[in-house]
Structure formats: structure tokens, C-alpha cells
mmCIF file of C-alpha atoms in Angstrom:
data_model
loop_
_atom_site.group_PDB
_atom_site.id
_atom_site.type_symbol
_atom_site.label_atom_id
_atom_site.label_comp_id
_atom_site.label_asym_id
_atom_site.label_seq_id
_atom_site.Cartn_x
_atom_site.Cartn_y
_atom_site.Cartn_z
ATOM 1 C CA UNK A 421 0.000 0.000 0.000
ATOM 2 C CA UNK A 422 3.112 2.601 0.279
ATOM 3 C CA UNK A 423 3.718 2.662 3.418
ATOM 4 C CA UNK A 424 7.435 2.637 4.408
ATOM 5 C CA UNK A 425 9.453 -0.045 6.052
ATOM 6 C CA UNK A 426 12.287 -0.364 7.606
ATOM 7 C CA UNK A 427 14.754 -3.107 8.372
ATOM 8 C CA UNK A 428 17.880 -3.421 11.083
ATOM 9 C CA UNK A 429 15.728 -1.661 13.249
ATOM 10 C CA UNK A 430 12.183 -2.577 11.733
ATOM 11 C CA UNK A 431 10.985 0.648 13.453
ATOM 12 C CA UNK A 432 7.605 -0.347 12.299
ATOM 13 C CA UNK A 433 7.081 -3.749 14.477
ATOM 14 C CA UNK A 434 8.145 -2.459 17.782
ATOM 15 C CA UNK A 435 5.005 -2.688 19.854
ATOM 16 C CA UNK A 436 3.512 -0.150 21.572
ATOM 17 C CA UNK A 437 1.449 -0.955 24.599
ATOM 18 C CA UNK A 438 3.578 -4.104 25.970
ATOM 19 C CA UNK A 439 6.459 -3.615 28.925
ATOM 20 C CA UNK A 440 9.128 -5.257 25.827
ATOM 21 C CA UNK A 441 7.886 -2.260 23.574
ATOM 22 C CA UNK A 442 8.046 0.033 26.355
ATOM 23 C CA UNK A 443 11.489 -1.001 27.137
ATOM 24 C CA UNK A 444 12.837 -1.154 23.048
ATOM 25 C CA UNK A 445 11.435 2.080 22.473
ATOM 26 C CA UNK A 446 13.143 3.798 25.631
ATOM 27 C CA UNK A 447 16.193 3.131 24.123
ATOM 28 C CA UNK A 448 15.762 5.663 21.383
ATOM 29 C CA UNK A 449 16.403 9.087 22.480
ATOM 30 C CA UNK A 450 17.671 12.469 20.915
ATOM 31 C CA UNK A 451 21.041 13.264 19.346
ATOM 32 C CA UNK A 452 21.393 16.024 21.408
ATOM 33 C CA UNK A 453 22.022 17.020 25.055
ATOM 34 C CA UNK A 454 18.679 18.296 27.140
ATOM 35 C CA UNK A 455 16.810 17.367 23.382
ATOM 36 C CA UNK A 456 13.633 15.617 22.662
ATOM 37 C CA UNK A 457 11.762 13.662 20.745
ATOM 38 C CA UNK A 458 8.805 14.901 19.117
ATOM 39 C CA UNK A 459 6.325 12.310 17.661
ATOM 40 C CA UNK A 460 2.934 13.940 15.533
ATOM 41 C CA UNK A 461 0.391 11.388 15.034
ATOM 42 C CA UNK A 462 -2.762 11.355 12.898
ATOM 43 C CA UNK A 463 -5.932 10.289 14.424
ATOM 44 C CA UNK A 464 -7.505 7.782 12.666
ATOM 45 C CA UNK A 465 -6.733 8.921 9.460
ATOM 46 C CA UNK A 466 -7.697 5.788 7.521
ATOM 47 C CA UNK A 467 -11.287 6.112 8.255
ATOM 48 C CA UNK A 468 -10.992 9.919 7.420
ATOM 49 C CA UNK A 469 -10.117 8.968 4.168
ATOM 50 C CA UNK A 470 -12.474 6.670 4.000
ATOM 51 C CA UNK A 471 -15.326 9.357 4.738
ATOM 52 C CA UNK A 472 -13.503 11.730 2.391
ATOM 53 C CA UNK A 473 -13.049 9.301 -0.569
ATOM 54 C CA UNK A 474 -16.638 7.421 0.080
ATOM 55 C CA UNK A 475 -17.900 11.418 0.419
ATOM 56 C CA UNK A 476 -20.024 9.791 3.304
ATOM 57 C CA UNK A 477 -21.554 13.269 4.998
ATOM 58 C CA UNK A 478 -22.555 12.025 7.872
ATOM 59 C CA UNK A 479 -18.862 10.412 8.982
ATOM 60 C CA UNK A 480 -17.529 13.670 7.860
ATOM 61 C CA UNK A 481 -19.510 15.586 10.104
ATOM 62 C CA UNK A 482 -18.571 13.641 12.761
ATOM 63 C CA UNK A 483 -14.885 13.608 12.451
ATOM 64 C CA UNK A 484 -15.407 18.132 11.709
ATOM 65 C CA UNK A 485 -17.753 18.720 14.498
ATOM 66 C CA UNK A 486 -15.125 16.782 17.051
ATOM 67 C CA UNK A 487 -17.117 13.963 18.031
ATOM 68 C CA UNK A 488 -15.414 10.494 19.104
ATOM 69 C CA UNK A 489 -16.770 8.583 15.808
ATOM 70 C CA UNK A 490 -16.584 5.047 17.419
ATOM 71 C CA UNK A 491 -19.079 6.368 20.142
ATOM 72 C CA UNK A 492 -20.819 8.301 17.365
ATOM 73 C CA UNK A 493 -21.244 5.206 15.131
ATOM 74 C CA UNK A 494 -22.444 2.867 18.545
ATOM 75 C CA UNK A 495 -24.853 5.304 19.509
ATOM 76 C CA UNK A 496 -26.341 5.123 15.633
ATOM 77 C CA UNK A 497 -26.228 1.278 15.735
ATOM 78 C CA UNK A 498 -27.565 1.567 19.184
ATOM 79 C CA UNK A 499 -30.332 4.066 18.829
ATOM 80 C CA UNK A 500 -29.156 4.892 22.084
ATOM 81 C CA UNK A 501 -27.994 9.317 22.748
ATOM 82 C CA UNK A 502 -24.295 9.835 22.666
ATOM 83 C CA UNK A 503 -23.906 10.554 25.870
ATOM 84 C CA UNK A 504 -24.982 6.811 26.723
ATOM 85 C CA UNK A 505 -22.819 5.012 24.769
ATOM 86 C CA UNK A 506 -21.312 2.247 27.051
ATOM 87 C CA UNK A 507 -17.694 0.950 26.551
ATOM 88 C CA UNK A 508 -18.981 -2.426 25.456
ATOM 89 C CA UNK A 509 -21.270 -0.479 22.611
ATOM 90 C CA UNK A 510 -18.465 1.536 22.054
ATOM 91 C CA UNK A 511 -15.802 -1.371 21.427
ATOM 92 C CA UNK A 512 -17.891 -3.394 19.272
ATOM 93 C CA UNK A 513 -18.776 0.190 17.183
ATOM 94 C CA UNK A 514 -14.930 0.361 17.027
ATOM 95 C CA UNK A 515 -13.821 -3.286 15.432
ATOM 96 C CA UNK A 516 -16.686 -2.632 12.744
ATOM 97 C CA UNK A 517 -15.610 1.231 12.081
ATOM 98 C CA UNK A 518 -11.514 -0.508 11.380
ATOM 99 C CA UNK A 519 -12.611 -3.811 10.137
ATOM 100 C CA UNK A 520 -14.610 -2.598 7.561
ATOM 101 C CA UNK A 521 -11.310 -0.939 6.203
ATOM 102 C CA UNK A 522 -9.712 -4.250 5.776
ATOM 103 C CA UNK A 523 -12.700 -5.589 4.287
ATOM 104 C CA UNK A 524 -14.367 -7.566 7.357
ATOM 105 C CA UNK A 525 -16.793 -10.078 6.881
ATOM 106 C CA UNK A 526 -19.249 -11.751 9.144
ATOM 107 C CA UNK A 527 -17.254 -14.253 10.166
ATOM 108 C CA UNK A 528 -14.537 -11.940 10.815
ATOM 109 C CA UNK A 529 -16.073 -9.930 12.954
ATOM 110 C CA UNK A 530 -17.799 -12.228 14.822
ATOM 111 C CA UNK A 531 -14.568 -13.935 15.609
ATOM 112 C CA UNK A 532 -12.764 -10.431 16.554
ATOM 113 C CA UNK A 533 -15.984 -9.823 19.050
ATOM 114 C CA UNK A 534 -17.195 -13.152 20.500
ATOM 115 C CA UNK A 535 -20.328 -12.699 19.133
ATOM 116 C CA UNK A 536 -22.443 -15.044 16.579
ATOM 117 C CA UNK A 537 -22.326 -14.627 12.595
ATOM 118 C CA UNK A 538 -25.600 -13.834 12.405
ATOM 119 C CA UNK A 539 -25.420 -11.160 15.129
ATOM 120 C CA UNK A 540 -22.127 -10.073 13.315
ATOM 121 C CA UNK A 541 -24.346 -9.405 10.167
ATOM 122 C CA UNK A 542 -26.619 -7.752 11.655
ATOM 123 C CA UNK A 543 -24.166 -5.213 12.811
ATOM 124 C CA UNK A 544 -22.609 -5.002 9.356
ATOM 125 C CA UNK A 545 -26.153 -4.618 7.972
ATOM 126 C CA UNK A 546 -26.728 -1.817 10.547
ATOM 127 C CA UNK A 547 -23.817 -0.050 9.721
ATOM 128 C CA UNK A 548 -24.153 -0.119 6.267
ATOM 129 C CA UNK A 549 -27.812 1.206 6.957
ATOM 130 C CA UNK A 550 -26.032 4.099 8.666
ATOM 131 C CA UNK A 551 -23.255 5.154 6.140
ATOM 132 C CA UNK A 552 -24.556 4.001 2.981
ATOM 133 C CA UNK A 553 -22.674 6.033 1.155
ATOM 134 C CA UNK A 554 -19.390 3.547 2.745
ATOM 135 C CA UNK A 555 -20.754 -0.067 1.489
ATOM 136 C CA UNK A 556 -21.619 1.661 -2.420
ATOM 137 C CA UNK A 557 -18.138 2.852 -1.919
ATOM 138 C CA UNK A 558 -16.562 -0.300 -1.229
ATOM 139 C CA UNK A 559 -18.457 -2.256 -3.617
ATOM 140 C CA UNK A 560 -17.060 0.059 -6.490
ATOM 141 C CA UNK A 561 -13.664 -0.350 -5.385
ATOM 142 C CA UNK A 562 -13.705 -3.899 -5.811
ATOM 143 C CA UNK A 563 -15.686 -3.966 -9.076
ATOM 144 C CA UNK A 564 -12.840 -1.058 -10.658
ATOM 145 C CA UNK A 565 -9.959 -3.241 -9.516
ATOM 146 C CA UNK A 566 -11.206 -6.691 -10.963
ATOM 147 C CA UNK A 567 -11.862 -4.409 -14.024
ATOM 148 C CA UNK A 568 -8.339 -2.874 -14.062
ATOM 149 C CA UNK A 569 -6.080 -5.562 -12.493
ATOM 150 C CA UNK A 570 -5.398 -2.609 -9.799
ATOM 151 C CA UNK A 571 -6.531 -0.033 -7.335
ATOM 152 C CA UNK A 572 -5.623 3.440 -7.075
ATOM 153 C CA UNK A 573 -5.168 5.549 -4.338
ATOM 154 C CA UNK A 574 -6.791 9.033 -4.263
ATOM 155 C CA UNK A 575 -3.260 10.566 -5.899
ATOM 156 C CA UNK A 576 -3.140 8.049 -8.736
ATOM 157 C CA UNK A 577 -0.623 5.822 -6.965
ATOM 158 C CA UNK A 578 -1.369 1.918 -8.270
ATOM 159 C CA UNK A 579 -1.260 -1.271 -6.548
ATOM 160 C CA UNK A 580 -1.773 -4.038 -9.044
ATOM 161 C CA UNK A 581 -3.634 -7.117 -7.342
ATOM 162 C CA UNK A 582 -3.436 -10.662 -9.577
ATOM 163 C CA UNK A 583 -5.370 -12.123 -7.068
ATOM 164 C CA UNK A 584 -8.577 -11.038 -8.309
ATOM 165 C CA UNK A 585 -8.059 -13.090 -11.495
ATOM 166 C CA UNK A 586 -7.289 -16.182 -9.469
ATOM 167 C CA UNK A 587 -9.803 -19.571 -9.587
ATOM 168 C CA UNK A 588 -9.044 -20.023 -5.866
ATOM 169 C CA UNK A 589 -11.302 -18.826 -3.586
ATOM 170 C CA UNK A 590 -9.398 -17.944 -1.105
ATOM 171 C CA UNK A 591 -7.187 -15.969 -3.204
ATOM 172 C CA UNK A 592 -9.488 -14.085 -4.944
ATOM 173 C CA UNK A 593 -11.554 -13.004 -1.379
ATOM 174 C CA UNK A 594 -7.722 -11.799 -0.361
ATOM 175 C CA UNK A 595 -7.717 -9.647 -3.626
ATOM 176 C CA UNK A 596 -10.767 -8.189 -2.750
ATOM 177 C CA UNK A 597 -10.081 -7.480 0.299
ATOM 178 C CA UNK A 598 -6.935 -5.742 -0.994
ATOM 179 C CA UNK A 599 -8.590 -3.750 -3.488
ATOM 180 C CA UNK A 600 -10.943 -2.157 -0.237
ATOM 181 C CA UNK A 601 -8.000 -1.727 1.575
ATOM 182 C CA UNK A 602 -5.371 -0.486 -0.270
ATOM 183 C CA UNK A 603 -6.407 2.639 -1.531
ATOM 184 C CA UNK A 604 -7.547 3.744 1.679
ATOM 185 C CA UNK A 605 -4.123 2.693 3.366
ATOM 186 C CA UNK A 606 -2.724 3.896 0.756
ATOM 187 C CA UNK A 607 -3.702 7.288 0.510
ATOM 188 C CA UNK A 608 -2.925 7.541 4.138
ATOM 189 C CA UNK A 609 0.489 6.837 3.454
ATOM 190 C CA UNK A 610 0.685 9.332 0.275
ATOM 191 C CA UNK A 611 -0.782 11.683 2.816
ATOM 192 C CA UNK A 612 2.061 11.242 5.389
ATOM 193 C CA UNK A 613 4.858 11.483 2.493
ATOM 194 C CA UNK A 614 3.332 14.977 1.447
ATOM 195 C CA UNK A 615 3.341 16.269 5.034
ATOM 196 C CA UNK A 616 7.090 14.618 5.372
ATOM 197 C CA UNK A 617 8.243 17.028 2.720
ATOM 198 C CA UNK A 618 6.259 19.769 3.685
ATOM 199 C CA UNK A 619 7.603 19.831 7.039
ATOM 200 C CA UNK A 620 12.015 19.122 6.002
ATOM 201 C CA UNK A 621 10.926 22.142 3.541
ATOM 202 C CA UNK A 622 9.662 24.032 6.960
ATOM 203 C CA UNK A 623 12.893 23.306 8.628
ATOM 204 C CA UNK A 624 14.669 23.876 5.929
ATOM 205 C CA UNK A 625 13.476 27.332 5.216
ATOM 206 C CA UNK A 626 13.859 28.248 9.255
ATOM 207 C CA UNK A 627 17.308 26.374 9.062
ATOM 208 C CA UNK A 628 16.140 24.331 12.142
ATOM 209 C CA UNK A 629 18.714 21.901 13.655
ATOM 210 C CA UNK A 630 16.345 19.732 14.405
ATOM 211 C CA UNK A 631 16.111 16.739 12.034
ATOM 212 C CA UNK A 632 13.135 14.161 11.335
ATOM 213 C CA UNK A 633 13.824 10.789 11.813
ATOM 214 C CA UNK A 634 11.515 7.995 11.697
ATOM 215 C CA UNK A 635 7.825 7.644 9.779
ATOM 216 C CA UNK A 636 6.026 4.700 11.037
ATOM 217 C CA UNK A 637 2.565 4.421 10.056
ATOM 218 C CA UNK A 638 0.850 7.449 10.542
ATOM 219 C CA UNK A 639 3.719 8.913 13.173
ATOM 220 C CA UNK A 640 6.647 11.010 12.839
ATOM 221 C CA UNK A 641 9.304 11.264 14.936
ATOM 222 C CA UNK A 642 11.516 14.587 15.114
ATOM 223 C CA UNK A 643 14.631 14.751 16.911
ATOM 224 C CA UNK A 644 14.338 18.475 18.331
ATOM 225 C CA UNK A 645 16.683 20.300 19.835
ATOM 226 C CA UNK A 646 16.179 21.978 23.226
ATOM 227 C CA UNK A 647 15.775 25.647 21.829
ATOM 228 C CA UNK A 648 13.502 24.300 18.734
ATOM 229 C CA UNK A 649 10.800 22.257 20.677
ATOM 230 C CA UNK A 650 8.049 24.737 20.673
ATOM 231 C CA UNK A 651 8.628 25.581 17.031
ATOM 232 C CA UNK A 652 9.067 22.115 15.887
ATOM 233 C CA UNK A 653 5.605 21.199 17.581
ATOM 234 C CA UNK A 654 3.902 24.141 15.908
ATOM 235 C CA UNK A 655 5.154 23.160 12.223
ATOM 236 C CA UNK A 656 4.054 19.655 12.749
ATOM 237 C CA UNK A 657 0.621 20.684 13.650
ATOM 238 C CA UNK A 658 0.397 22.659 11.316
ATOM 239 C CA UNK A 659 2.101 21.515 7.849
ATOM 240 C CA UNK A 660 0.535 17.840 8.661
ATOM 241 C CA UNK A 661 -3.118 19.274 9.377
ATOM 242 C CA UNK A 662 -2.990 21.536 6.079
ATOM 243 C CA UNK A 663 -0.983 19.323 3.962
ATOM 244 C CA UNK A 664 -4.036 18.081 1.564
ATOM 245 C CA UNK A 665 -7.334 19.886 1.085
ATOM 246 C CA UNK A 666 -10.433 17.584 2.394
ATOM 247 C CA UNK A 667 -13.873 18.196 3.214
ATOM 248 C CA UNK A 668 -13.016 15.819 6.267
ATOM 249 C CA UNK A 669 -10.845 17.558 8.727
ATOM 250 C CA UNK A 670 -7.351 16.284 10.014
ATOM 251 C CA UNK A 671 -6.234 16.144 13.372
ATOM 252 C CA UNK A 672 -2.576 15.874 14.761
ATOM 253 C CA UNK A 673 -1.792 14.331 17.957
ATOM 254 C CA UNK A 674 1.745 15.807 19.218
ATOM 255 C CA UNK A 675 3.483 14.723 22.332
ATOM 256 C CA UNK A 676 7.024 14.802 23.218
ATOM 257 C CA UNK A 677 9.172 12.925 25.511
ATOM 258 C CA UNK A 678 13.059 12.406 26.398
ATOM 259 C CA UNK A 679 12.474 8.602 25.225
ATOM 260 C CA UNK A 680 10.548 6.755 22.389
ATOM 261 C CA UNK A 681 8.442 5.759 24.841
ATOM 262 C CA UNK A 682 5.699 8.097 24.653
ATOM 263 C CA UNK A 683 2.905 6.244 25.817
#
């Protein structure tokens, strides 16, 4: 899908909530004496370009009017108000909001929540009831990329998927899958590459000491200097936020921290 990798460290697989994670990760630290590191996140950008792409108003509202859209989306299933969305509504809101992205079916889901098939459907079904706008969306993907022999992200950017011409089943339900997924994951990562270069280009022009120096995901990492921290946060907020022009709003999360570990 474009996303970078790296190898010797794979900077990408280092987990992120377990006490190994926590202790690889706090053994990257700044260049610099009294530095930091800065890490800029996007929040949940996949499904924001999955609202933008799918041009599914009502997501798009909820992502610009600053609601949580996994207690958003359980409170639709739910026909319950927003402010009673329980955790439990709000979890199972959550894996269908993601595991739609990767193409989810059923079974999938019902596996991922403990929950029957049937009840699984039923969810999908709901949720497709909801954002209608997302299952036309998906649908089209798939039919465009068994008609191409690729998907395209929202820049152009192909991924060519052979799978979808394959006589195994299995095979061709992982091409499909692919086709949902990739330009959505995709696009994220063209996203992040644009902001990349828009932000060196902001250092640059400042002539900033302070360097960028991992991507993983939907994360950068800056190693700032002590005097450039408050700057360095600023252009991050602001070159990744305004990097592309959406109807769907994006939103940076920026901490900072004397380790990797951030969390």
C-alpha cells in the first residue's frame, strides 16, 4: 500500500502498549544534550479517508464537528444518545468502524468480538444502513480493480492485485479485500509522504537543527533540539493538518518525551 518499512531496526514492528515495547522504544532518544523527541500522530486517518473518498456526509460531520466517531457510530447502531454510549457499545462500534477498512466479513467480525455470525451481520447490515454512502463505496472499489487488475489511491498511486483473477477462492476473497483496503491505506500513506516534505521544507526554510527521523505508520518522529521544541511542535501541527485539502478535517496528535516511549 506505500507505506514505508524499515529493516535493522524494523521501526515499524516495535510494539507499543507491551512492557518489551516500552522497554525497546526507551532506548531511542535524541542526538542532542537536554533534546527531545517529538512524535505527531494522525488520528484515525484511515477512516478519514475513508469518509472523504466514500464522500459519506454524515462520517464527515462527525470527524469536523469533534465527536469520538466510534461512540458516534455505537450510539447510531444503538439508537441509544451519545452521551450513553457504554464501553462495550463503544468497542464493538470500534472493530466494525476498522474492520470494515480491511474488508471484514461476518465471520470476521464475529470472531474479533465473540459474538455469533448472524449477530455479526446484523451489525454489518446496521452499519451499512447508517453510512450508505461507505458499502456503495466499497463495492465500487472492488468492481474497478477486478476491471483494471489494480486499485488506485486518491493521488493516482497503483497497486496491481493478480489475485482477483485467481480460480481459488481464497485468493481471490484476499484480492478483494486488498482492493478495499489499499487505496484507503494507501492514501494515508501518500498523505504522510506529502506532510514529510512539507515539514524538512519548513525546517529547511527556518534552518532548524532539528532533524526528522523515523515515519512509522501514521507517526513522525523529530529529533528536536532543546531551543527548537516549541517551534518544531507548531510546524508539525500545522504543515501535517494543512498538507491536503479535504472536506473531512485532520487532526494531529503531538506529544514529546526524552524517550521513544511516549505512551
Amino acid at each position: 500500500t506505500g507505506r514505508l518499512s524499515s529493516t535493522e531496526p524494523n521501526i515499524q514492528n516495535i510494539p507499543i502498549r507491551t512492557e518489551v515495547g516500552k522497554i525497546i522504544r526507551s532506548v531511542f532518544v535524541p542526538s542532542t544534550k537536554d533534546g527531545m523527541l517529538v512524535s505527531a500522530d494522525y488520528s484515525q486517518i484511515e477512516l478519514r479517508i475513508l469518509a472523504e473518498m466514500a464522500n459519506c456526509q454524515t462520517m464527515i460531520n462527525d470527524f469536523n464537528n469533534g465527536l469520538d466517531l466510534h461512540a458516534s457510530t455505537a450510539a447510531k447502531i444503538n439508537n441509544v444518545p451519545y452521551s450513553e454510549v457504554t464501553k462495550e457499545m463503544r468497542r464493538m462500534a470500534k472493530a466494525v468502524n476498522f474492520g470494515i477498512v480491511y474488508g471484514m466479513s461476518d465471520w470476521g467480525l464475529s470472531e474479533t468480538l465473540h459474538i455469533l455470525p448472524i449477530d455479526a451481520a446484523i451489525f454489518i447490515e446496521k452499519y451499512f444502513a447508517i453510512y450508505p454512502e461507505i458499502k456503495v463505496f466499497l463495492d465500487s472499489l472492488v468492481k474497478d480493480a477486478i476491471s483494471l487488475g489494480y486499485s488506485k489511491t486518491m493521488y493516482g498511486r497503483r497497486r496491481y492485485i493478480p489475485e482477483l483473477a485467481s480460480t481459488n477462492h481464497a485468493l481471490k476473497k484476499f484480492g478483494e479485500r486488498t482492493s478495499m483496503n489499499a487505496p484507503i491505506q494507501g492514501t494515508a500513506a501518500d498523505v504522510i509522504k506529502m506532510a514529510m516534505v512539507k515539514v524538512q521544507n519548513k525546517f529547511d526554510e527556518l534552518a532548524l537543527e532539528s532533524k526528522i527521523v523515523a515515519q512509522v505508520h501514521d507517526e513522525l518522529v523529530i529529533d528536536a533540539t532543546i531551543n527548537e521544541i516549541e517551534t518544531v511542535k507548531k510546524i508539525l501541527k500545522e504543515e501535517m493538518e494543512s498538507v491536503v485539502n479535504l472536506k473531512v478535517k485532520l487532526d494531529v496528535d503531538v506529544e514529546l518525551g526524552s524517550t521513544w516511549d511516549l505512551k
